[in-house]
């Protein structure tokens, strides 16, 4: 699990299982306590706890009024802020230090399931960061599978083009389903700009199938 106190928007959105737009709404509309996120220039950064809280907020739109959801999350954040070990809670290293239930007369709201769900997705990010790496001296800094020089875009692009896993494993025997999933997660958490490389550019070793369409012109 990452020990960083703040993570970028794309990673927070993946962990929360939300869109980047929803995570940006958290900032723009101040849906969560401000201690859970910060602005760095043009970038928004979030605590892991903010990701789980954002999921709770949007998942309960039909059950609780916006004000009630905010009150729940403000109370939980206040509990965390009072702890001497609050940074360990915010980075999910000491979650049991806080009760994640808020009681209002006959209503009991438990946010822990959202934290557990987000925690599971955070572990997917950890696995992706373990199986996919970047190094400017390896393939010009392209994301590659750890211990290889194989860019993840080669494999994902090939799969998208209809090349099956069997053919890919023949070229790259190390590949497993975990590598494929981690490549997808890595690309979602670390979005890149620019034109993606074509299959022919990224993977010249794989045989290509060429289909020609011949149009006949009717005689005059």
mmCIF file of N, CA, C and O in Angstrom, residues 92-156:
data_model
loop_
_atom_site.group_PDB
_atom_site.id
_atom_site.type_symbol
_atom_site.label_atom_id
_atom_site.label_comp_id
_atom_site.label_asym_id
_atom_site.label_seq_id
_atom_site.Cartn_x
_atom_site.Cartn_y
_atom_site.Cartn_z
ATOM 1 N N UNK A 92 -4.186 4.574 5.314
ATOM 2 C CA UNK A 92 -4.798 3.250 5.502
ATOM 3 C C UNK A 92 -3.868 2.230 6.142
ATOM 4 O O UNK A 92 -4.023 1.030 5.942
ATOM 5 N N UNK A 93 -2.933 2.697 6.912
ATOM 6 C CA UNK A 93 -2.040 1.778 7.606
ATOM 7 C C UNK A 93 -2.582 1.430 8.985
ATOM 8 O O UNK A 93 -2.097 0.500 9.631
ATOM 9 N N UNK A 94 -3.604 2.180 9.448
ATOM 10 C CA UNK A 94 -4.143 1.955 10.789
ATOM 11 C C UNK A 94 -5.640 2.268 10.790
ATOM 12 O O UNK A 94 -6.114 3.131 11.523
ATOM 13 N N UNK A 95 -6.387 1.565 9.965
ATOM 14 C CA UNK A 95 -7.809 1.857 9.799
ATOM 15 C C UNK A 95 -8.641 1.551 11.037
ATOM 16 O O UNK A 95 -9.677 2.172 11.280
ATOM 17 N N UNK A 96 -8.211 0.579 11.823
ATOM 18 C CA UNK A 96 -9.009 0.180 12.987
ATOM 19 C C UNK A 96 -8.937 1.180 14.137
ATOM 20 O O UNK A 96 -9.579 0.982 15.168
ATOM 21 N N UNK A 97 -8.179 2.255 13.957
ATOM 22 C CA UNK A 97 -8.084 3.263 15.017
ATOM 23 C C UNK A 97 -9.346 4.122 15.105
ATOM 24 O O UNK A 97 -9.501 4.892 16.051
ATOM 25 N N UNK A 98 -10.238 3.977 14.147
ATOM 26 C CA UNK A 98 -11.443 4.811 14.081
ATOM 27 C C UNK A 98 -12.670 3.935 13.875
ATOM 28 O O UNK A 98 -12.616 2.929 13.164
ATOM 29 N N UNK A 99 -13.780 4.328 14.480
ATOM 30 C CA UNK A 99 -15.067 3.712 14.155
ATOM 31 C C UNK A 99 -15.625 4.433 12.941
ATOM 32 O O UNK A 99 -15.701 5.669 12.919
ATOM 33 N N UNK A 100 -16.012 3.689 11.918
ATOM 34 C CA UNK A 100 -16.493 4.283 10.678
ATOM 35 C C UNK A 100 -18.013 4.323 10.614
ATOM 36 O O UNK A 100 -18.587 4.504 9.546
ATOM 37 N N UNK A 101 -18.649 4.168 11.777
ATOM 38 C CA UNK A 101 -20.104 4.246 11.851
ATOM 39 C C UNK A 101 -20.535 5.580 12.454
ATOM 40 O O UNK A 101 -19.930 6.074 13.397
ATOM 41 N N UNK A 102 -21.601 6.132 11.883
ATOM 42 C CA UNK A 102 -22.208 7.360 12.402
ATOM 43 C C UNK A 102 -23.669 7.051 12.706
ATOM 44 O O UNK A 102 -24.390 6.553 11.836
ATOM 45 N N UNK A 103 -24.088 7.342 13.930
ATOM 46 C CA UNK A 103 -25.464 7.038 14.347
ATOM 47 C C UNK A 103 -26.273 8.317 14.502
ATOM 48 O O UNK A 103 -25.818 9.291 15.076
ATOM 49 N N UNK A 104 -27.483 8.277 13.953
ATOM 50 C CA UNK A 104 -28.422 9.387 14.077
ATOM 51 C C UNK A 104 -29.786 8.807 14.442
ATOM 52 O O UNK A 104 -30.502 8.304 13.584
ATOM 53 N N UNK A 105 -30.121 8.826 15.736
ATOM 54 C CA UNK A 105 -31.378 8.257 16.230
ATOM 55 C C UNK A 105 -31.512 6.807 15.746
ATOM 56 O O UNK A 105 -30.767 5.951 16.160
ATOM 57 N N UNK A 106 -32.464 6.558 14.848
ATOM 58 C CA UNK A 106 -32.665 5.175 14.386
ATOM 59 C C UNK A 106 -31.818 4.844 13.163
ATOM 60 O O UNK A 106 -31.860 3.720 12.656
ATOM 61 N N UNK A 107 -31.047 5.815 12.676
ATOM 62 C CA UNK A 107 -30.247 5.606 11.470
ATOM 63 C C UNK A 107 -28.787 5.354 11.820
ATOM 64 O O UNK A 107 -28.187 6.106 12.591
ATOM 65 N N UNK A 108 -28.230 4.294 11.253
ATOM 66 C CA UNK A 108 -26.811 3.992 11.417
ATOM 67 C C UNK A 108 -26.178 3.937 10.031
ATOM 68 O O UNK A 108 -26.608 3.171 9.167
ATOM 69 N N UNK A 109 -25.185 4.773 9.822
ATOM 70 C CA UNK A 109 -24.485 4.818 8.535
ATOM 71 C C UNK A 109 -23.091 4.243 8.731
ATOM 72 O O UNK A 109 -22.321 4.729 9.565
ATOM 73 N N UNK A 110 -22.773 3.202 7.976
ATOM 74 C CA UNK A 110 -21.473 2.543 8.086
ATOM 75 C C UNK A 110 -20.691 2.772 6.795
ATOM 76 O O UNK A 110 -21.071 2.287 5.722
ATOM 77 N N UNK A 111 -19.612 3.494 6.878
ATOM 78 C CA UNK A 111 -18.810 3.829 5.702
ATOM 79 C C UNK A 111 -17.706 2.797 5.457
ATOM 80 O O UNK A 111 -17.067 2.789 4.417
ATOM 81 N N UNK A 112 -17.518 1.891 6.417
ATOM 82 C CA UNK A 112 -16.407 0.935 6.290
ATOM 83 C C UNK A 112 -16.471 0.083 5.020
ATOM 84 O O UNK A 112 -15.423 -0.176 4.408
ATOM 85 N N UNK A 113 -17.657 -0.379 4.565
ATOM 86 C CA UNK A 113 -17.676 -1.158 3.319
ATOM 87 C C UNK A 113 -17.091 -0.401 2.132
ATOM 88 O O UNK A 113 -16.455 -1.013 1.256
ATOM 89 N N UNK A 114 -17.263 0.902 2.093
ATOM 90 C CA UNK A 114 -16.713 1.698 0.994
ATOM 91 C C UNK A 114 -15.194 1.791 1.121
ATOM 92 O O UNK A 114 -14.478 1.813 0.118
ATOM 93 N N UNK A 115 -14.728 1.845 2.361
ATOM 94 C CA UNK A 115 -13.283 1.856 2.582
ATOM 95 C C UNK A 115 -12.675 0.517 2.171
ATOM 96 O O UNK A 115 -11.619 0.460 1.528
ATOM 97 N N UNK A 116 -13.342 -0.578 2.518
ATOM 98 C CA UNK A 116 -12.832 -1.905 2.165
ATOM 99 C C UNK A 116 -12.810 -2.106 0.655
ATOM 100 O O UNK A 116 -11.865 -2.683 0.105
ATOM 101 N N UNK A 117 -13.865 -1.619 -0.030
ATOM 102 C CA UNK A 117 -13.901 -1.718 -1.485
ATOM 103 C C UNK A 117 -12.773 -0.917 -2.117
ATOM 104 O O UNK A 117 -12.081 -1.387 -3.026
ATOM 105 N N UNK A 118 -12.566 0.300 -1.622
ATOM 106 C CA UNK A 118 -11.490 1.140 -2.143
ATOM 107 C C UNK A 118 -10.127 0.532 -1.830
ATOM 108 O O UNK A 118 -9.198 0.611 -2.643
ATOM 109 N N UNK A 119 -10.012 -0.090 -0.665
ATOM 110 C CA UNK A 119 -8.752 -0.725 -0.275
ATOM 111 C C UNK A 119 -8.397 -1.846 -1.254
ATOM 112 O O UNK A 119 -7.236 -1.991 -1.649
ATOM 113 N N UNK A 120 -9.395 -2.626 -1.669
ATOM 114 C CA UNK A 120 -9.149 -3.708 -2.622
ATOM 115 C C UNK A 120 -8.656 -3.152 -3.952
ATOM 116 O O UNK A 120 -7.745 -3.711 -4.581
ATOM 117 N N UNK A 121 -9.239 -2.047 -4.392
ATOM 118 C CA UNK A 121 -8.804 -1.454 -5.660
ATOM 119 C C UNK A 121 -7.420 -0.808 -5.517
ATOM 120 O O UNK A 121 -6.633 -0.794 -6.468
ATOM 121 N N UNK A 122 -7.112 -0.293 -4.331
ATOM 122 C CA UNK A 122 -5.769 0.253 -4.096
ATOM 123 C C UNK A 122 -4.716 -0.851 -4.206
ATOM 124 O O UNK A 122 -3.600 -0.611 -4.682
ATOM 125 N N UNK A 123 -5.066 -2.054 -3.791
ATOM 126 C CA UNK A 123 -4.140 -3.185 -3.910
ATOM 127 C C UNK A 123 -3.908 -3.545 -5.380
ATOM 128 O O UNK A 123 -2.824 -4.004 -5.751
ATOM 129 N N UNK A 124 -4.929 -3.331 -6.222
ATOM 130 C CA UNK A 124 -4.738 -3.543 -7.660
ATOM 131 C C UNK A 124 -3.712 -2.558 -8.205
ATOM 132 O O UNK A 124 -2.904 -2.904 -9.079
ATOM 133 N N UNK A 125 -3.750 -1.333 -7.705
ATOM 134 C CA UNK A 125 -2.769 -0.327 -8.123
ATOM 135 C C UNK A 125 -1.373 -0.744 -7.671
ATOM 136 O O UNK A 125 -0.406 -0.629 -8.426
ATOM 137 N N UNK A 126 -1.271 -1.261 -6.448
ATOM 138 C CA UNK A 126 0.026 -1.730 -5.945
ATOM 139 C C UNK A 126 0.586 -2.835 -6.839
ATOM 140 O O UNK A 126 1.780 -2.853 -7.160
ATOM 141 N N UNK A 127 -0.281 -3.774 -7.236
ATOM 142 C CA UNK A 127 0.179 -4.870 -8.096
ATOM 143 C C UNK A 127 0.599 -4.332 -9.459
ATOM 144 O O UNK A 127 1.616 -4.772 -10.021
ATOM 145 N N UNK A 128 -0.166 -3.381 -9.992
ATOM 146 C CA UNK A 128 0.184 -2.794 -11.284
ATOM 147 C C UNK A 128 1.546 -2.108 -11.213
ATOM 148 O O UNK A 128 2.366 -2.239 -12.127
ATOM 149 N N UNK A 129 1.796 -1.385 -10.130
ATOM 150 C CA UNK A 129 3.079 -0.695 -9.978
ATOM 151 C C UNK A 129 4.231 -1.679 -9.765
ATOM 152 O O UNK A 129 5.393 -1.331 -9.993
ATOM 153 N N UNK A 130 3.904 -2.901 -9.330
ATOM 154 C CA UNK A 130 4.943 -3.926 -9.154
ATOM 155 C C UNK A 130 5.250 -4.633 -10.471
ATOM 156 O O UNK A 130 6.396 -5.018 -10.725
ATOM 157 N N UNK A 131 4.237 -4.796 -11.314
ATOM 158 C CA UNK A 131 4.413 -5.549 -12.563
ATOM 159 C C UNK A 131 4.715 -4.673 -13.767
ATOM 160 O O UNK A 131 5.112 -5.169 -14.821
ATOM 161 N N UNK A 132 4.507 -3.358 -13.624
ATOM 162 C CA UNK A 132 4.773 -2.431 -14.726
ATOM 163 C C UNK A 132 5.694 -1.328 -14.208
ATOM 164 O O UNK A 132 5.478 -0.782 -13.127
ATOM 165 N N UNK A 133 6.730 -1.010 -14.974
ATOM 166 C CA UNK A 133 7.691 -0.003 -14.545
ATOM 167 C C UNK A 133 8.008 0.954 -15.693
ATOM 168 O O UNK A 133 7.714 0.662 -16.856
ATOM 169 N N UNK A 134 8.600 2.081 -15.335
ATOM 170 C CA UNK A 134 9.096 3.018 -16.351
ATOM 171 C C UNK A 134 10.515 3.428 -15.983
ATOM 172 O O UNK A 134 10.839 3.585 -14.812
ATOM 173 N N UNK A 135 11.341 3.558 -17.005
ATOM 174 C CA UNK A 135 12.729 3.983 -16.833
ATOM 175 C C UNK A 135 13.128 4.673 -18.123
ATOM 176 O O UNK A 135 13.009 4.079 -19.206
ATOM 177 N N UNK A 136 13.588 5.905 -18.038
ATOM 178 C CA UNK A 136 13.907 6.673 -19.237
ATOM 179 C C UNK A 136 14.962 5.980 -20.081
ATOM 180 O O UNK A 136 15.043 6.215 -21.300
ATOM 181 N N UNK A 137 15.758 5.110 -19.465
ATOM 182 C CA UNK A 137 16.805 4.413 -20.207
ATOM 183 C C UNK A 137 16.319 3.100 -20.807
ATOM 184 O O UNK A 137 17.061 2.408 -21.485
ATOM 185 N N UNK A 138 15.062 2.748 -20.554
ATOM 186 C CA UNK A 138 14.487 1.520 -21.120
ATOM 187 C C UNK A 138 13.330 1.899 -22.025
ATOM 188 O O UNK A 138 12.332 2.467 -21.563
ATOM 189 N N UNK A 139 13.467 1.642 -23.310
ATOM 190 C CA UNK A 139 12.425 1.927 -24.299
ATOM 191 C C UNK A 139 11.951 3.379 -24.215
ATOM 192 O O UNK A 139 10.752 3.667 -24.282
ATOM 193 N N UNK A 140 12.910 4.277 -24.020
ATOM 194 C CA UNK A 140 12.620 5.719 -23.986
ATOM 195 C C UNK A 140 11.572 6.094 -22.950
ATOM 196 O O UNK A 140 10.790 7.036 -23.141
ATOM 197 N N UNK A 141 11.548 5.372 -21.846
ATOM 198 C CA UNK A 141 10.629 5.708 -20.768
ATOM 199 C C UNK A 141 9.223 5.166 -20.928
ATOM 200 O O UNK A 141 8.336 5.493 -20.123
ATOM 201 N N UNK A 142 8.986 4.324 -21.937
ATOM 202 C CA UNK A 142 7.658 3.729 -22.100
ATOM 203 C C UNK A 142 7.389 2.767 -20.937
ATOM 204 O O UNK A 142 8.315 2.171 -20.375
ATOM 205 N N UNK A 143 6.126 2.622 -20.570
ATOM 206 C CA UNK A 143 5.769 1.666 -19.520
ATOM 207 C C UNK A 143 5.993 0.246 -20.047
ATOM 208 O O UNK A 143 5.463 -0.128 -21.094
ATOM 209 N N UNK A 144 6.813 -0.514 -19.328
ATOM 210 C CA UNK A 144 7.126 -1.888 -19.737
ATOM 211 C C UNK A 144 6.827 -2.843 -18.591
ATOM 212 O O UNK A 144 6.727 -2.433 -17.434
ATOM 213 N N UNK A 145 6.664 -4.108 -18.919
ATOM 214 C CA UNK A 145 6.495 -5.113 -17.878
ATOM 215 C C UNK A 145 7.811 -5.272 -17.127
ATOM 216 O O UNK A 145 8.883 -5.324 -17.731
ATOM 217 N N UNK A 146 7.731 -5.313 -15.802
ATOM 218 C CA UNK A 146 8.919 -5.359 -14.949
ATOM 219 C C UNK A 146 9.849 -6.486 -15.359
ATOM 220 O O UNK A 146 9.415 -7.621 -15.592
ATOM 221 N N UNK A 147 11.131 -6.182 -15.469
ATOM 222 C CA UNK A 147 12.133 -7.176 -15.818
ATOM 223 C C UNK A 147 12.227 -7.462 -17.298
ATOM 224 O O UNK A 147 12.965 -8.361 -17.706
ATOM 225 N N UNK A 148 11.493 -6.704 -18.133
ATOM 226 C CA UNK A 148 11.519 -6.912 -19.581
ATOM 227 C C UNK A 148 11.670 -5.572 -20.280
ATOM 228 O O UNK A 148 11.676 -4.514 -19.645
ATOM 229 N N UNK A 149 11.744 -5.638 -21.610
ATOM 230 C CA UNK A 149 11.729 -4.436 -22.436
ATOM 231 C C UNK A 149 10.467 -4.404 -23.296
ATOM 232 O O UNK A 149 10.448 -3.786 -24.354
ATOM 233 N N UNK A 150 9.433 -5.073 -22.822
ATOM 234 C CA UNK A 150 8.184 -5.179 -23.573
ATOM 235 C C UNK A 150 7.206 -4.098 -23.110
ATOM 236 O O UNK A 150 6.699 -4.169 -21.989
ATOM 237 N N UNK A 151 6.915 -3.100 -23.932
ATOM 238 C CA UNK A 151 5.948 -2.066 -23.545
ATOM 239 C C UNK A 151 4.554 -2.666 -23.354
ATOM 240 O O UNK A 151 4.117 -3.515 -24.125
ATOM 241 N N UNK A 152 3.866 -2.190 -22.344
ATOM 242 C CA UNK A 152 2.522 -2.713 -22.089
ATOM 243 C C UNK A 152 1.590 -2.382 -23.244
ATOM 244 O O UNK A 152 0.640 -3.134 -23.522
ATOM 245 N N UNK A 153 1.833 -1.272 -23.949
ATOM 246 C CA UNK A 153 0.956 -0.893 -25.055
ATOM 247 C C UNK A 153 1.028 -1.885 -26.207
ATOM 248 O O UNK A 153 0.078 -2.021 -26.981
ATOM 249 N N UNK A 154 2.167 -2.566 -26.334
ATOM 250 C CA UNK A 154 2.280 -3.592 -27.367
ATOM 251 C C UNK A 154 1.251 -4.686 -27.109
ATOM 252 O O UNK A 154 0.499 -5.092 -27.997
ATOM 253 N N UNK A 155 1.219 -5.149 -25.871
ATOM 254 C CA UNK A 155 0.332 -6.261 -25.525
ATOM 255 C C UNK A 155 -1.130 -5.829 -25.559
ATOM 256 O O UNK A 155 -1.974 -6.510 -26.144
ATOM 257 N N UNK A 156 -1.441 -4.709 -24.938
ATOM 258 C CA UNK A 156 -2.828 -4.258 -24.913
ATOM 259 C C UNK A 156 -3.318 -3.910 -26.313
ATOM 260 O O UNK A 156 -4.459 -4.212 -26.678
#
